[in-house]
Amino acid sequence: MGAQMRIYRQRIRSVQATKKITRAMELIAASRVVKARQRVEQSTPYAIALTRACSAVATHSNTDHALTTEREQPKRAAVLICTSDRGLAGAYSVNAIKKSAELIERLQGEGKEVVPYLVGRKAVSYYKFRRREFAQEWTGFTDNPDFEVAKEVGDVLTEQFVDGSDEGGVDEVHIVYTRFVSMVNQEPQVVRLLPLEVVEGEVDADGDGEPDGPLPLYEFEPSADDVLDALLPKYVNARIYNAFLQSAASELAARQRAMKSATDNAEELIKTYTRLANQARQAEITQEISEIVGGASALADAS
């Protein structure tokens, strides 16, 4: 019985140590997700306004800008996949990768060659482990995105789109990220970034699946071409940066939830092992009492 008691006590100490780690990670994620949500709330209106402005200019002008014109026969499509650098965030990265796999399958079904661009070590590990090719990777910032990285990614994707498939570039740019809805709900989202997608004068700028209403009318000064030249790079960078911020908030919320679940499970394990240890101790005491009584009875019989 003594050996069994030692095993239970060792397991209790081990689970208690794990519980301290998960509890600390839960508190860290909870404190950081507040700032991450604020950054999402601050950047989203700007990204939506830029998208609507670009859509309005593209819709209500006769100009054919490189970033808004549909290619006649698109052959190659870039897919930017946003995941996390670290694990312990539940199914956050897995869900984003699954969503990207669905998108890639659809694009390939349309006869397009897909060129993946990866954000986060989880996506990079996924592709390298399966020996799949990808064009470029960006890591080390997913839980605290920086605009400079978003601009770098935006410049690369814009350049690829402007070149087009005939020049070794792409004809479409899609982005897969996780939209932060609430602390308990984060949704993997697919957005076609380029060419700018406008249907009947309406656009879904916030990515909620519903059109945002009629586009505003603008007067262009000096010209629609010049306005689009100025707006579209800002649009691309703002949408990518907002996607990074949404993903960061989603990652932290998912990590907080996962670590809370792990902490709760640890507490249940500690209760279970404590109960088993008490039962083993009681059995040990009962056996000791039985041995004492048995020994006393044997002495009494001998006398």
mmCIF file of C-alpha atoms in Angstrom:
data_model
loop_
_atom_site.group_PDB
_atom_site.id
_atom_site.type_symbol
_atom_site.label_atom_id
_atom_site.label_comp_id
_atom_site.label_asym_id
_atom_site.label_seq_id
_atom_site.Cartn_x
_atom_site.Cartn_y
_atom_site.Cartn_z
ATOM 1 C CA MET A 1 0.000 0.000 0.000
ATOM 2 C CA GLY A 2 2.875 2.365 0.765
ATOM 3 C CA ALA A 3 4.141 2.163 -2.823
ATOM 4 C CA GLN A 4 0.672 2.943 -4.168
ATOM 5 C CA MET A 5 0.421 5.964 -1.885
ATOM 6 C CA ARG A 6 3.763 7.285 -3.182
ATOM 7 C CA ILE A 7 2.570 6.913 -6.792
ATOM 8 C CA TYR A 8 -0.631 8.873 -6.105
ATOM 9 C CA ARG A 9 1.222 11.625 -4.253
ATOM 10 C CA GLN A 10 3.774 11.892 -7.070
ATOM 11 C CA ARG A 11 0.964 12.212 -9.613
ATOM 12 C CA ILE A 12 -0.767 14.870 -7.510
ATOM 13 C CA ARG A 13 2.454 16.926 -7.361
ATOM 14 C CA SER A 14 2.917 16.541 -11.126
ATOM 15 C CA VAL A 15 -0.638 17.659 -11.924
ATOM 16 C CA GLN A 16 -0.343 20.569 -9.478
ATOM 17 C CA ALA A 17 2.798 21.762 -11.287
ATOM 18 C CA THR A 18 1.012 21.508 -14.638
ATOM 19 C CA LYS A 19 -1.996 23.359 -13.217
ATOM 20 C CA LYS A 20 0.225 26.278 -12.151
ATOM 21 C CA ILE A 21 1.561 26.575 -15.718
ATOM 22 C CA THR A 22 -1.859 26.395 -17.395
ATOM 23 C CA ARG A 23 -3.334 28.836 -14.890
ATOM 24 C CA ALA A 24 -0.503 31.304 -15.528
ATOM 25 C CA MET A 25 -0.945 30.981 -19.304
ATOM 26 C CA GLU A 26 -4.698 31.521 -18.921
ATOM 27 C CA LEU A 27 -4.147 34.738 -16.953
ATOM 28 C CA ILE A 28 -1.535 36.012 -19.421
ATOM 29 C CA ALA A 29 -3.845 35.355 -22.385
ATOM 30 C CA ALA A 30 -6.759 37.004 -20.549
ATOM 31 C CA SER A 31 -4.733 40.149 -19.879
ATOM 32 C CA ARG A 32 -3.380 40.376 -23.440
ATOM 33 C CA VAL A 33 -6.656 39.668 -25.234
ATOM 34 C CA VAL A 34 -8.129 42.926 -23.898
ATOM 35 C CA LYS A 35 -5.522 45.001 -25.747
ATOM 36 C CA ALA A 36 -5.810 42.762 -28.817
ATOM 37 C CA ARG A 37 -9.588 43.369 -28.944
ATOM 38 C CA GLN A 38 -9.030 47.116 -28.653
ATOM 39 C CA ARG A 39 -6.609 47.041 -31.589
ATOM 40 C CA VAL A 40 -9.184 45.140 -33.674
ATOM 41 C CA GLU A 41 -11.897 47.670 -32.803
ATOM 42 C CA GLN A 42 -9.588 50.555 -33.704
ATOM 43 C CA SER A 43 -8.402 49.152 -37.054
ATOM 44 C CA THR A 44 -11.623 47.604 -38.386
ATOM 45 C CA PRO A 45 -13.545 50.838 -39.201
ATOM 46 C CA TYR A 46 -10.532 52.156 -41.152
ATOM 47 C CA ALA A 47 -10.190 48.915 -43.134
ATOM 48 C CA ILE A 48 -13.946 48.876 -43.883
ATOM 49 C CA ALA A 49 -13.949 52.541 -44.938
ATOM 50 C CA LEU A 50 -10.973 51.998 -47.265
ATOM 51 C CA THR A 51 -12.618 48.936 -48.799
ATOM 52 C CA ARG A 52 -15.865 50.805 -49.423
ATOM 53 C CA ALA A 53 -14.017 53.806 -50.859
ATOM 54 C CA CYS A 54 -11.978 51.655 -53.242
ATOM 55 C CA SER A 55 -15.091 49.699 -54.238
ATOM 56 C CA ALA A 56 -17.029 52.894 -54.896
ATOM 57 C CA VAL A 57 -14.287 54.376 -57.069
ATOM 58 C CA ALA A 58 -13.896 51.119 -59.004
ATOM 59 C CA THR A 59 -17.658 50.779 -59.499
ATOM 60 C CA HIS A 60 -18.586 54.359 -60.423
ATOM 61 C CA SER A 61 -15.694 55.076 -62.798
ATOM 62 C CA ASN A 62 -14.806 53.788 -66.234
ATOM 63 C CA THR A 63 -11.162 53.181 -65.418
ATOM 64 C CA ASP A 64 -9.638 49.686 -65.606
ATOM 65 C CA HIS A 65 -7.118 49.618 -62.775
ATOM 66 C CA ALA A 66 -4.715 46.692 -62.438
ATOM 67 C CA LEU A 67 -5.854 45.885 -58.887
ATOM 68 C CA THR A 68 -9.590 45.934 -59.650
ATOM 69 C CA THR A 69 -9.750 44.291 -63.068
ATOM 70 C CA GLU A 70 -10.814 40.670 -63.351
ATOM 71 C CA ARG A 71 -8.421 38.553 -65.405
ATOM 72 C CA GLU A 72 -10.047 36.864 -68.389
ATOM 73 C CA GLN A 73 -8.595 33.421 -67.688
ATOM 74 C CA PRO A 74 -7.104 33.334 -64.161
ATOM 75 C CA LYS A 75 -4.486 30.587 -63.918
ATOM 76 C CA ARG A 76 -2.743 31.126 -60.587
ATOM 77 C CA ALA A 77 -4.105 32.188 -57.199
ATOM 78 C CA ALA A 78 -2.172 33.214 -54.074
ATOM 79 C CA VAL A 79 -3.579 32.115 -50.702
ATOM 80 C CA LEU A 80 -2.293 33.828 -47.539
ATOM 81 C CA ILE A 81 -2.896 31.491 -44.565
ATOM 82 C CA CYS A 82 -2.811 33.047 -41.071
ATOM 83 C CA THR A 83 -2.066 30.708 -38.139
ATOM 84 C CA SER A 84 -0.230 31.035 -34.812
ATOM 85 C CA ASP A 85 3.438 30.751 -33.892
ATOM 86 C CA ARG A 86 2.694 28.784 -30.721
ATOM 87 C CA GLY A 87 0.363 25.971 -29.762
ATOM 88 C CA LEU A 88 -1.814 25.489 -26.673
ATOM 89 C CA ALA A 89 -4.634 27.432 -28.320
ATOM 90 C CA GLY A 90 -7.101 24.631 -28.912
ATOM 91 C CA ALA A 91 -8.141 24.120 -32.528
ATOM 92 C CA TYR A 92 -7.352 27.715 -33.567
ATOM 93 C CA SER A 93 -4.620 26.944 -36.119
ATOM 94 C CA VAL A 94 -6.178 23.643 -37.205
ATOM 95 C CA ASN A 95 -9.447 25.371 -38.106
ATOM 96 C CA ALA A 96 -7.653 28.013 -40.186
ATOM 97 C CA ILE A 97 -5.663 25.324 -42.024
ATOM 98 C CA LYS A 98 -8.857 23.320 -42.662
ATOM 99 C CA LYS A 99 -10.542 26.424 -44.070
ATOM 100 C CA SER A 100 -7.558 27.061 -46.342
ATOM 101 C CA ALA A 101 -7.649 23.434 -47.526
ATOM 102 C CA GLU A 102 -11.306 23.879 -48.532
ATOM 103 C CA LEU A 103 -10.425 27.076 -50.420
ATOM 104 C CA ILE A 104 -7.440 25.464 -52.143
ATOM 105 C CA GLU A 105 -9.560 22.485 -53.194
ATOM 106 C CA ARG A 106 -12.172 24.834 -54.660
ATOM 107 C CA LEU A 107 -9.587 26.903 -56.545
ATOM 108 C CA GLN A 108 -7.912 23.801 -57.907
ATOM 109 C CA GLY A 109 -11.336 22.532 -58.977
ATOM 110 C CA GLU A 110 -11.644 25.727 -61.027
ATOM 111 C CA GLY A 111 -8.412 24.811 -62.786
ATOM 112 C CA LYS A 112 -6.184 27.296 -60.952
ATOM 113 C CA GLU A 113 -2.697 26.661 -59.611
ATOM 114 C CA VAL A 114 -2.533 27.654 -55.934
ATOM 115 C CA VAL A 115 0.496 29.444 -54.459
ATOM 116 C CA PRO A 116 0.418 29.348 -50.618
ATOM 117 C CA TYR A 117 1.916 32.144 -48.500
ATOM 118 C CA LEU A 118 2.193 31.213 -44.826
ATOM 119 C CA VAL A 119 1.915 33.247 -41.627
ATOM 120 C CA GLY A 120 2.754 31.530 -38.327
ATOM 121 C CA ARG A 121 4.962 28.562 -37.454
ATOM 122 C CA LYS A 122 1.973 26.208 -37.256
ATOM 123 C CA ALA A 123 1.214 26.626 -40.964
ATOM 124 C CA VAL A 124 4.917 26.354 -41.829
ATOM 125 C CA SER A 125 5.267 23.142 -39.785
ATOM 126 C CA TYR A 126 2.123 21.727 -41.395
ATOM 127 C CA TYR A 127 3.435 22.305 -44.911
ATOM 128 C CA LYS A 128 7.001 21.196 -44.217
ATOM 129 C CA PHE A 129 5.910 18.002 -42.455
ATOM 130 C CA ARG A 130 3.796 17.060 -45.473
ATOM 131 C CA ARG A 131 6.544 18.171 -47.884
ATOM 132 C CA ARG A 132 4.241 20.643 -49.583
ATOM 133 C CA GLU A 133 5.616 23.630 -51.414
ATOM 134 C CA PHE A 134 4.870 27.225 -50.470
ATOM 135 C CA ALA A 135 6.121 30.561 -51.766
ATOM 136 C CA GLN A 136 7.085 32.480 -48.602
ATOM 137 C CA GLU A 137 6.676 32.497 -44.824
ATOM 138 C CA TRP A 138 6.413 35.092 -42.070
ATOM 139 C CA THR A 139 6.710 34.051 -38.409
ATOM 140 C CA GLY A 140 7.445 35.400 -34.929
ATOM 141 C CA PHE A 141 4.719 38.037 -34.559
ATOM 142 C CA THR A 142 1.295 36.366 -34.700
ATOM 143 C CA ASP A 143 0.138 37.214 -31.153
ATOM 144 C CA ASN A 144 1.300 40.843 -31.460
ATOM 145 C CA PRO A 145 1.199 41.924 -35.135
ATOM 146 C CA ASP A 146 3.155 44.877 -36.437
ATOM 147 C CA PHE A 147 2.001 47.062 -39.330
ATOM 148 C CA GLU A 148 5.429 46.919 -40.957
ATOM 149 C CA VAL A 149 5.087 43.153 -41.389
ATOM 150 C CA ALA A 150 1.584 43.597 -42.827
ATOM 151 C CA LYS A 151 2.977 46.157 -45.276
ATOM 152 C CA GLU A 152 5.765 43.774 -46.265
ATOM 153 C CA VAL A 153 3.254 40.987 -46.904
ATOM 154 C CA GLY A 154 0.973 43.388 -48.767
ATOM 155 C CA ASP A 155 3.802 44.627 -50.997
ATOM 156 C CA VAL A 156 4.774 41.049 -51.911
ATOM 157 C CA LEU A 157 1.207 40.001 -52.757
ATOM 158 C CA THR A 158 0.460 43.220 -54.661
ATOM 159 C CA GLU A 159 3.615 42.830 -56.732
ATOM 160 C CA GLN A 160 2.706 39.219 -57.520
ATOM 161 C CA PHE A 161 -0.790 40.260 -58.583
ATOM 162 C CA VAL A 162 0.412 43.136 -60.771
ATOM 163 C CA ASP A 163 2.857 40.785 -62.547
ATOM 164 C CA GLY A 164 0.072 38.309 -63.326
ATOM 165 C CA SER A 165 0.434 34.625 -64.124
ATOM 166 C CA ASP A 166 2.001 35.347 -67.519
ATOM 167 C CA GLU A 167 4.957 37.006 -65.746
ATOM 168 C CA GLY A 168 5.248 34.363 -62.993
ATOM 169 C CA GLY A 169 2.860 36.140 -60.624
ATOM 170 C CA VAL A 170 -0.776 35.431 -59.712
ATOM 171 C CA ASP A 171 -4.211 36.445 -61.001
ATOM 172 C CA GLU A 172 -6.027 36.361 -57.642
ATOM 173 C CA VAL A 173 -5.100 36.920 -53.987
ATOM 174 C CA HIS A 174 -7.104 35.291 -51.188
ATOM 175 C CA ILE A 175 -6.553 35.529 -47.443
ATOM 176 C CA VAL A 176 -7.605 32.986 -44.795
ATOM 177 C CA TYR A 177 -7.737 34.299 -41.235
ATOM 178 C CA THR A 178 -9.792 33.895 -38.055
ATOM 179 C CA ARG A 179 -12.340 36.656 -37.454
ATOM 180 C CA PHE A 180 -12.828 37.621 -33.819
ATOM 181 C CA VAL A 181 -16.572 37.592 -33.100
ATOM 182 C CA SER A 182 -16.540 37.258 -29.303
ATOM 183 C CA MET A 183 -14.523 35.653 -26.522
ATOM 184 C CA VAL A 184 -16.283 32.339 -27.146
ATOM 185 C CA ASN A 185 -16.677 32.553 -30.921
ATOM 186 C CA GLN A 186 -13.901 32.924 -33.496
ATOM 187 C CA GLU A 187 -14.685 32.087 -37.125
ATOM 188 C CA PRO A 188 -12.213 31.105 -39.873
ATOM 189 C CA GLN A 189 -12.830 33.501 -42.750
ATOM 190 C CA VAL A 190 -11.948 33.600 -46.461
ATOM 191 C CA VAL A 191 -11.662 36.961 -48.240
ATOM 192 C CA ARG A 192 -10.663 37.576 -51.838
ATOM 193 C CA LEU A 193 -8.305 40.508 -51.500
ATOM 194 C CA LEU A 194 -7.446 41.075 -55.175
ATOM 195 C CA PRO A 195 -8.974 41.851 -57.547
ATOM 196 C CA LEU A 196 -11.350 43.884 -55.411
ATOM 197 C CA GLU A 197 -14.679 42.060 -55.447
ATOM 198 C CA VAL A 198 -17.794 44.204 -55.876
ATOM 199 C CA VAL A 199 -21.225 42.756 -56.719
ATOM 200 C CA GLU A 200 -24.004 45.079 -57.974
ATOM 201 C CA GLY A 201 -22.611 48.135 -56.255
ATOM 202 C CA GLU A 202 -22.368 46.471 -52.838
ATOM 203 C CA VAL A 203 -19.435 45.039 -50.931
ATOM 204 C CA ASP A 204 -18.975 42.923 -47.804
ATOM 205 C CA ALA A 205 -16.191 44.999 -46.266
ATOM 206 C CA ASP A 206 -16.411 43.599 -42.725
ATOM 207 C CA GLY A 207 -16.393 39.947 -43.795
ATOM 208 C CA ASP A 208 -19.607 38.965 -42.020
ATOM 209 C CA GLY A 209 -21.136 37.427 -45.134
ATOM 210 C CA GLU A 210 -23.672 40.236 -45.620
ATOM 211 C CA PRO A 211 -23.389 43.178 -48.064
ATOM 212 C CA ASP A 212 -22.810 46.501 -46.308
ATOM 213 C CA GLY A 213 -25.383 48.394 -48.383
ATOM 214 C CA PRO A 214 -25.091 50.680 -51.408
ATOM 215 C CA LEU A 215 -21.704 52.193 -52.047
ATOM 216 C CA PRO A 216 -21.262 55.965 -51.636
ATOM 217 C CA LEU A 217 -20.832 58.261 -54.647
ATOM 218 C CA TYR A 218 -17.610 60.254 -54.902
ATOM 219 C CA GLU A 219 -16.315 63.013 -57.117
ATOM 220 C CA PHE A 220 -12.749 62.259 -58.189
ATOM 221 C CA GLU A 221 -9.994 64.818 -57.972
ATOM 222 C CA PRO A 222 -7.687 64.760 -59.883
ATOM 223 C CA SER A 223 -8.870 61.492 -61.568
ATOM 224 C CA ALA A 224 -10.192 58.023 -60.728
ATOM 225 C CA ASP A 225 -6.859 56.461 -61.790
ATOM 226 C CA ASP A 226 -4.872 58.683 -59.446
ATOM 227 C CA VAL A 227 -7.329 58.070 -56.607
ATOM 228 C CA LEU A 228 -7.085 54.286 -57.046
ATOM 229 C CA ASP A 229 -3.284 54.460 -57.278
ATOM 230 C CA ALA A 230 -3.275 56.148 -53.871
ATOM 231 C CA LEU A 231 -6.040 54.109 -52.213
ATOM 232 C CA LEU A 232 -5.437 50.530 -53.329
ATOM 233 C CA PRO A 233 -2.007 49.945 -51.690
ATOM 234 C CA LYS A 234 -3.461 51.352 -48.453
ATOM 235 C CA TYR A 235 -6.493 49.073 -48.875
ATOM 236 C CA VAL A 236 -4.347 45.957 -49.290
ATOM 237 C CA ASN A 237 -2.114 46.769 -46.318
ATOM 238 C CA ALA A 238 -5.040 47.786 -44.088
ATOM 239 C CA ARG A 239 -7.013 44.614 -44.855
ATOM 240 C CA ILE A 240 -3.986 42.384 -44.207
ATOM 241 C CA TYR A 241 -3.132 44.236 -40.980
ATOM 242 C CA ASN A 242 -6.746 43.976 -39.791
ATOM 243 C CA ALA A 243 -6.724 40.237 -40.605
ATOM 244 C CA PHE A 244 -3.522 39.854 -38.530
ATOM 245 C CA LEU A 245 -5.106 41.734 -35.608
ATOM 246 C CA GLN A 246 -8.323 39.712 -35.837
ATOM 247 C CA SER A 247 -6.265 36.507 -35.868
ATOM 248 C CA ALA A 248 -4.170 37.653 -32.881
ATOM 249 C CA ALA A 249 -7.279 38.392 -30.796
ATOM 250 C CA SER A 250 -8.784 35.050 -31.845
ATOM 251 C CA GLU A 251 -5.570 33.214 -30.938
ATOM 252 C CA LEU A 252 -5.410 34.754 -27.457
ATOM 253 C CA ALA A 253 -9.114 34.099 -26.811
ATOM 254 C CA ALA A 254 -8.705 30.488 -27.947
ATOM 255 C CA ARG A 255 -5.613 30.084 -25.750
ATOM 256 C CA GLN A 256 -7.390 31.520 -22.709
ATOM 257 C CA ARG A 257 -10.286 29.109 -23.229
ATOM 258 C CA ALA A 258 -7.986 26.130 -23.818
ATOM 259 C CA MET A 259 -5.875 26.901 -20.737
ATOM 260 C CA LYS A 260 -8.973 27.371 -18.568
ATOM 261 C CA SER A 261 -10.204 23.963 -19.711
ATOM 262 C CA ALA A 262 -6.776 22.457 -18.958
ATOM 263 C CA THR A 263 -6.753 24.062 -15.488
ATOM 264 C CA ASP A 264 -10.252 22.734 -14.744
ATOM 265 C CA ASN A 265 -9.197 19.250 -15.885
ATOM 266 C CA ALA A 266 -6.124 19.438 -13.654
ATOM 267 C CA GLU A 267 -8.307 20.312 -10.662
ATOM 268 C CA GLU A 268 -10.539 17.311 -11.377
ATOM 269 C CA LEU A 269 -7.486 15.051 -11.670
ATOM 270 C CA ILE A 270 -6.128 16.325 -8.356
ATOM 271 C CA LYS A 271 -9.479 15.578 -6.684
ATOM 272 C CA THR A 272 -9.526 12.090 -8.210
ATOM 273 C CA TYR A 273 -5.975 11.262 -7.164
ATOM 274 C CA THR A 274 -6.540 12.725 -3.691
ATOM 275 C CA ARG A 275 -9.604 10.514 -3.273
ATOM 276 C CA LEU A 276 -7.667 7.448 -4.459
ATOM 277 C CA ALA A 277 -4.779 8.322 -2.139
ATOM 278 C CA ASN A 278 -7.190 8.648 0.804
ATOM 279 C CA GLN A 279 -8.752 5.292 -0.048
ATOM 280 C CA ALA A 280 -5.309 3.689 -0.249
ATOM 281 C CA ARG A 281 -4.364 5.284 3.097
ATOM 282 C CA GLN A 282 -7.580 4.054 4.718
ATOM 283 C CA ALA A 283 -6.976 0.555 3.369
ATOM 284 C CA GLU A 284 -3.423 0.698 4.721
ATOM 285 C CA ILE A 285 -4.667 1.791 8.174
ATOM 286 C CA THR A 286 -7.347 -0.918 8.156
ATOM 287 C CA GLN A 287 -4.733 -3.517 7.286
ATOM 288 C CA GLU A 288 -2.418 -2.256 10.060
ATOM 289 C CA ILE A 289 -5.277 -2.421 12.593
ATOM 290 C CA SER A 290 -6.158 -5.935 11.412
ATOM 291 C CA GLU A 291 -2.530 -7.017 11.820
ATOM 292 C CA ILE A 292 -2.362 -5.512 15.326
ATOM 293 C CA VAL A 293 -5.656 -7.170 16.354
ATOM 294 C CA GLY A 294 -4.516 -10.439 14.817
ATOM 295 C CA GLY A 295 -1.193 -10.245 16.644
ATOM 296 C CA ALA A 296 -2.896 -9.451 19.958
ATOM 297 C CA SER A 297 -5.284 -12.385 19.499
ATOM 298 C CA ALA A 298 -2.380 -14.717 18.760
ATOM 299 C CA LEU A 299 -0.567 -13.556 21.923
ATOM 300 C CA ALA A 300 -3.722 -14.023 23.971
ATOM 301 C CA ASP A 301 -4.228 -17.549 22.620
ATOM 302 C CA ALA A 302 -0.584 -18.409 23.285
ATOM 303 C CA SER A 303 -0.888 -17.365 26.927
#
